[in-house]
């Protein structure tokens, strides 16, 4: 019978334990690297980054609960004409996931610019969003860089976590539309509109929109304007008004982009 060599049994035990020590050391090293990367906001090589999104959407259609959002003195310009219409959309979203973009303030603001026919206004330039209110800058790219054409004011209307966003106006600075006043009732055509503008060699186009029409129901072009600030006014003819709320939009551009600034107001029909 062959005698075991000196130290054979102990050596075998040491060899069998070595892989476990190596695995433990590698695991410890990986954990340390992962923790360090996480502290720096990095993803270590070989790891799978968690998905993220710029838009806060519910994980799935749900009944929603909690807070109810109303218009609170704002005019419902687009895409809904009332809180009841927003709730009708919520029911269709909860049952079949219809048109989830209503849950994104960014997407709603950009879609509003498309609804107004503002060519080249195709990107979000700034954003400030709270639980029930948002101010979204939308703008354009030009040879001089990214420009903000307007800051769109939105509020949530409806009930619960899936209450959609509604455009209620714009935050006006360099270009404003102050007449007729916001929420005023307008009578027969034409409607007298006006405001102020800071700039030189401006040419203003004014249009009247209603949600139920694909095209403007009234257009006036163009009003020469300028100054620091300069007053402007125009009489805009319109026809076919059947919605209770109309959107009046004034635009200017032509220097570096077709639409460089715009402002809106909401008025009511008699």
XYZ file of N, CA, C and O in Angstrom, residues 43-138:
384
model
N -22.271 53.670 -13.870
C -22.651 52.265 -13.990
C -21.404 51.454 -14.232
O -20.699 51.684 -15.226
N -21.032 50.509 -13.348
C -19.812 49.740 -13.558
C -19.912 48.883 -14.801
O -20.992 48.486 -15.215
N -18.744 48.574 -15.407
C -18.724 47.748 -16.612
C -19.345 46.401 -16.320
O -19.091 45.763 -15.303
N -20.196 45.947 -17.237
C -20.839 44.658 -17.079
C -22.161 44.714 -16.357
O -22.911 43.752 -16.350
N -22.462 45.850 -15.703
C -23.730 45.979 -14.999
C -24.799 46.494 -15.948
O -24.500 47.057 -16.992
N -26.047 46.327 -15.636
C -27.176 46.778 -16.439
C -27.761 48.008 -15.787
O -28.187 47.966 -14.629
N -27.751 49.107 -16.499
C -28.289 50.349 -15.950
C -29.803 50.278 -15.868
O -30.460 49.695 -16.726
N -30.371 50.899 -14.837
C -31.820 50.936 -14.692
C -32.413 51.867 -15.736
O -31.846 52.933 -16.010
N -33.540 51.499 -16.359
C -34.150 52.383 -17.340
C -34.654 53.648 -16.681
O -35.028 53.645 -15.518
N -34.629 54.752 -17.417
C -35.131 56.015 -16.900
C -35.899 56.714 -17.993
O -35.782 56.380 -19.168
N -36.717 57.713 -17.643
C -37.519 58.439 -18.614
C -37.624 59.887 -18.193
O -37.653 60.196 -17.005
N -37.677 60.814 -19.180
C -37.871 62.223 -18.877
C -39.320 62.522 -18.517
O -39.622 63.555 -17.955
N -40.214 61.622 -18.879
C -41.640 61.855 -18.665
C -42.147 60.980 -17.532
O -41.908 59.782 -17.522
N -42.827 61.568 -16.565
C -43.374 60.808 -15.453
C -44.761 60.291 -15.832
O -45.714 61.058 -15.906
N -44.841 58.992 -16.076
C -46.106 58.372 -16.443
C -46.437 57.288 -15.438
O -45.541 56.621 -14.914
N -47.710 57.043 -15.144
C -48.072 55.916 -14.310
C -47.596 54.627 -14.936
O -47.513 54.498 -16.160
N -47.229 53.645 -14.112
C -46.718 52.383 -14.631
C -47.738 51.678 -15.508
O -47.405 51.006 -16.455
N -48.987 51.835 -15.196
C -50.037 51.222 -16.010
C -51.320 51.993 -15.769
O -51.473 52.679 -14.754
N -52.284 51.899 -16.715
C -53.563 52.572 -16.503
C -54.196 52.152 -15.184
O -54.242 50.971 -14.849
N -54.667 53.105 -14.427
C -55.271 52.791 -13.138
C -56.425 53.739 -12.878
O -56.598 54.744 -13.539
N -57.207 53.415 -11.894
C -58.375 54.225 -11.578
C -58.000 55.586 -11.018
O -58.740 56.537 -11.130
N -56.790 55.677 -10.427
C -56.383 56.962 -9.863
C -57.173 57.282 -8.605
O -58.283 56.810 -8.395
N -56.595 58.072 -7.750
C -57.276 58.443 -6.514
C -56.629 59.704 -5.981
O -55.592 60.137 -6.449
N -57.247 60.267 -4.977
C -56.648 61.422 -4.334
C -57.131 62.719 -4.916
O -58.322 62.923 -5.158
N -56.192 63.620 -5.187
C -56.498 64.992 -5.523
C -57.259 65.134 -6.842
O -57.003 64.426 -7.813
N -58.193 66.086 -6.870
C -58.882 66.470 -8.098
C -58.361 67.831 -8.530
O -58.122 68.713 -7.710
N -58.159 67.998 -9.828
C -57.607 69.226 -10.381
C -58.661 69.918 -11.233
O -59.260 69.303 -12.113
N -58.874 71.205 -10.992
C -59.811 71.983 -11.789
C -59.098 73.093 -12.537
O -57.879 73.255 -12.450
N -59.855 73.901 -13.256
C -59.266 74.979 -14.043
C -58.952 76.211 -13.199
O -58.041 76.970 -13.523
N -59.706 76.443 -12.135
C -59.432 77.521 -11.185
C -59.189 78.867 -11.870
O -58.178 79.541 -11.666
N -60.119 79.242 -12.737
C -60.038 80.545 -13.382
C -59.288 80.562 -14.693
O -59.286 81.581 -15.394
N -58.633 79.460 -15.055
C -57.921 79.391 -16.327
C -58.876 79.032 -17.466
O -59.930 78.411 -17.252
N -58.478 79.396 -18.679
C -59.252 79.051 -19.868
C -58.704 77.749 -20.473
O -57.494 77.629 -20.667
N -59.581 76.783 -20.768
C -59.116 75.521 -21.351
C -58.851 75.693 -22.850
O -59.759 75.590 -23.667
N -57.599 75.946 -23.213
C -57.273 76.219 -24.602
C -57.105 74.955 -25.441
O -57.620 74.867 -26.563
N -56.363 73.976 -24.881
C -56.058 72.772 -25.666
C -55.317 71.783 -24.776
O -54.545 72.210 -23.932
N -55.512 70.480 -24.912
C -56.308 69.769 -25.921
C -57.746 69.480 -25.516
O -58.524 69.010 -26.320
N -58.120 69.781 -24.258
C -59.473 69.514 -23.798
C -60.245 70.826 -23.676
O -59.668 71.884 -23.462
N -61.561 70.716 -23.799
C -62.397 71.894 -23.690
C -62.996 72.080 -22.315
O -63.599 73.120 -22.049
N -62.822 71.100 -21.421
C -63.395 71.182 -20.081
C -62.791 70.079 -19.228
O -62.148 69.147 -19.731
N -63.032 70.167 -17.930
C -62.594 69.110 -17.021
C -63.317 67.805 -17.345
O -62.733 66.720 -17.259
N -64.597 67.893 -17.728
C -65.350 66.684 -18.075
C -64.720 65.970 -19.271
O -64.665 64.734 -19.313
N -64.238 66.728 -20.256
C -63.571 66.095 -21.399
C -62.283 65.405 -20.958
O -61.945 64.318 -21.459
N -61.551 66.025 -20.040
C -60.332 65.401 -19.523
C -60.662 64.098 -18.797
O -59.956 63.092 -18.945
N -61.740 64.092 -18.031
C -62.123 62.865 -17.318
C -62.563 61.775 -18.289
O -62.332 60.589 -18.049
N -63.177 62.166 -19.393
C -63.554 61.180 -20.414
C -62.305 60.543 -20.993
O -62.260 59.325 -21.231
N -61.274 61.367 -21.240
C -60.012 60.779 -21.713
C -59.428 59.844 -20.661
O -58.909 58.765 -20.996
N -59.485 60.217 -19.398
C -58.953 59.361 -18.340
C -59.601 57.983 -18.355
O -58.927 56.966 -18.169
N -60.904 57.942 -18.591
C -61.581 56.640 -18.641
C -61.062 55.805 -19.806
O -60.851 54.597 -19.662
N -60.831 56.434 -20.958
C -60.326 55.675 -22.097
C -58.873 55.258 -21.879
O -58.454 54.183 -22.326
N -58.113 56.083 -21.183
C -56.727 55.728 -20.882
C -56.674 54.554 -19.907
O -55.886 53.613 -20.079
N -57.536 54.591 -18.892
C -57.520 53.523 -17.900
C -57.976 52.186 -18.464
O -57.516 51.128 -18.048
N -58.870 52.250 -19.440
C -59.382 50.994 -20.009
C -58.501 50.448 -21.126
O -58.454 49.241 -21.347
N -57.792 51.338 -21.834
C -56.997 50.842 -22.960
C -55.690 51.552 -23.205
O -55.018 51.310 -24.215
N -55.281 52.450 -22.315
C -54.008 53.134 -22.483
C -53.986 54.134 -23.619
O -52.943 54.392 -24.213
N -55.135 54.739 -23.921
C -55.246 55.637 -25.071
C -54.483 56.950 -24.868
O -54.603 57.603 -23.839
N -53.671 57.338 -25.868
C -52.976 58.629 -25.929
C -52.263 58.989 -24.623
O -52.575 60.015 -23.988
N -51.248 58.226 -24.223
C -50.552 58.524 -22.960
C -49.765 59.824 -22.967
O -49.359 60.294 -21.902
N -49.575 60.452 -24.126
C -48.822 61.714 -24.163
C -49.509 62.826 -23.386
O -48.860 63.810 -23.001
N -50.814 62.668 -23.099
C -51.512 63.674 -22.290
C -50.926 63.781 -20.880
O -51.155 64.777 -20.196
N -50.174 62.771 -20.460
C -49.603 62.769 -19.119
C -48.249 63.473 -19.069
O -47.665 63.590 -17.996
N -47.741 63.927 -20.201
C -46.455 64.611 -20.272
C -46.673 66.094 -20.573
O -47.223 66.451 -21.622
N -46.223 66.956 -19.674
C -46.328 68.405 -19.917
C -45.495 68.804 -21.133
O -45.904 69.649 -21.935
N -44.304 68.201 -21.291
C -43.444 68.504 -22.433
C -44.134 68.169 -23.748
O -44.175 68.989 -24.685
N -44.664 66.950 -23.850
C -45.292 66.511 -25.099
C -46.553 67.324 -25.400
O -46.838 67.633 -26.560
N -47.289 67.672 -24.366
C -48.497 68.475 -24.581
C -48.135 69.866 -25.085
O -48.786 70.411 -25.985
N -47.084 70.465 -24.535
C -46.656 71.790 -24.984
C -46.207 71.760 -26.445
O -46.571 72.639 -27.238
N -45.435 70.756 -26.830
C -44.979 70.648 -28.217
C -46.146 70.369 -29.164
O -46.198 70.902 -30.277
N -47.083 69.549 -28.727
C -48.253 69.255 -29.561
C -49.106 70.516 -29.743
O -49.709 70.715 -30.803
N -49.150 71.370 -28.746
C -49.887 72.630 -28.860
C -49.253 73.520 -29.930
O -49.962 74.151 -30.728
N -47.931 73.586 -29.966
C -47.249 74.369 -30.999
C -47.560 73.823 -32.387
O -47.764 74.589 -33.333
N -47.635 72.498 -32.510
C -48.002 71.908 -33.808
C -49.444 72.230 -34.160
O -49.760 72.530 -35.314
N -50.333 72.181 -33.180
C -51.740 72.517 -33.404
C -51.882 73.945 -33.927
O -52.718 74.227 -34.797
N -51.045 74.853 -33.433
C -51.082 76.243 -33.888
C -50.394 76.429 -35.248
O -50.444 77.524 -35.811
N -49.748 75.382 -35.743
C -49.077 75.465 -37.031
C -47.774 76.245 -36.986
O -47.381 76.850 -37.996
N -47.074 76.230 -35.866
C -45.844 77.000 -35.698
C -44.652 76.178 -36.186
O -44.088 75.375 -35.443
N -44.274 76.390 -37.426
C -43.205 75.613 -38.044
C -41.862 75.883 -37.366
O -41.507 77.017 -37.091
N -41.137 74.806 -37.131
C -39.806 74.912 -36.540
C -39.782 74.949 -35.033
O -38.717 74.793 -34.424
N -40.919 75.140 -34.375
C -40.984 75.112 -32.908
C -41.153 73.650 -32.520
O -42.271 73.138 -32.448
N -40.040 72.988 -32.277
C -40.062 71.529 -32.179
C -39.256 70.959 -31.030
O -38.965 69.769 -31.005
N -38.902 71.794 -30.039
C -38.101 71.275 -28.940
C -38.407 72.016 -27.640
O -38.829 73.178 -27.658
N -38.190 71.298 -26.536
C -38.345 71.894 -25.203
C -37.025 72.556 -24.834
O -35.961 71.939 -24.927
N -37.077 73.810 -24.427
C -35.867 74.556 -24.098
C -35.687 74.792 -22.598
O -34.582 75.082 -22.145
N -36.769 74.710 -21.856
C -36.695 74.864 -20.407
C -37.963 74.276 -19.812
O -38.954 74.120 -20.508
N -37.914 73.966 -18.522
C -39.108 73.391 -17.901
C -39.109 73.663 -16.399
O -38.057 73.646 -15.756
N -40.302 73.930 -15.882
C -40.520 74.046 -14.447
C -41.862 73.383 -14.169
O -42.906 73.866 -14.618
N -41.837 72.263 -13.448
C -43.041 71.457 -13.248
C -43.242 71.198 -11.767
O -42.309 70.800 -11.062
N -44.458 71.448 -11.293
C -44.841 71.080 -9.938
C -45.954 70.042 -10.036
O -46.245 69.528 -11.109
N -46.592 69.760 -8.912
C -47.613 68.717 -8.898
C -48.746 69.013 -9.867
O -49.195 68.134 -10.596
N -49.229 70.250 -9.916
C -50.388 70.528 -10.746
C -50.200 71.620 -11.763
O -51.171 72.016 -12.416
N -48.963 72.124 -11.943
C -48.740 73.255 -12.828
C -47.383 73.114 -13.498
O -46.436 72.584 -12.920
N -47.289 73.587 -14.755
C -46.030 73.499 -15.485
C -45.841 74.731 -16.358
O -46.803 75.312 -16.861
N -44.581 75.119 -16.532
C -44.193 76.191 -17.441
C -43.103 75.617 -18.334
O -41.977 75.390 -17.873
N -43.448 75.359 -19.597
C -42.565 74.649 -20.521
C -42.126 75.598 -21.638
O -42.958 76.097 -22.408
N -40.834 75.848 -21.742
C -40.308 76.642 -22.839
C -40.190 75.788 -24.090
O -39.658 74.673 -24.049
N -40.704 76.277 -25.198
C -40.589 75.581 -26.477
C -39.893 76.511 -27.465
O -40.048 77.730 -27.408
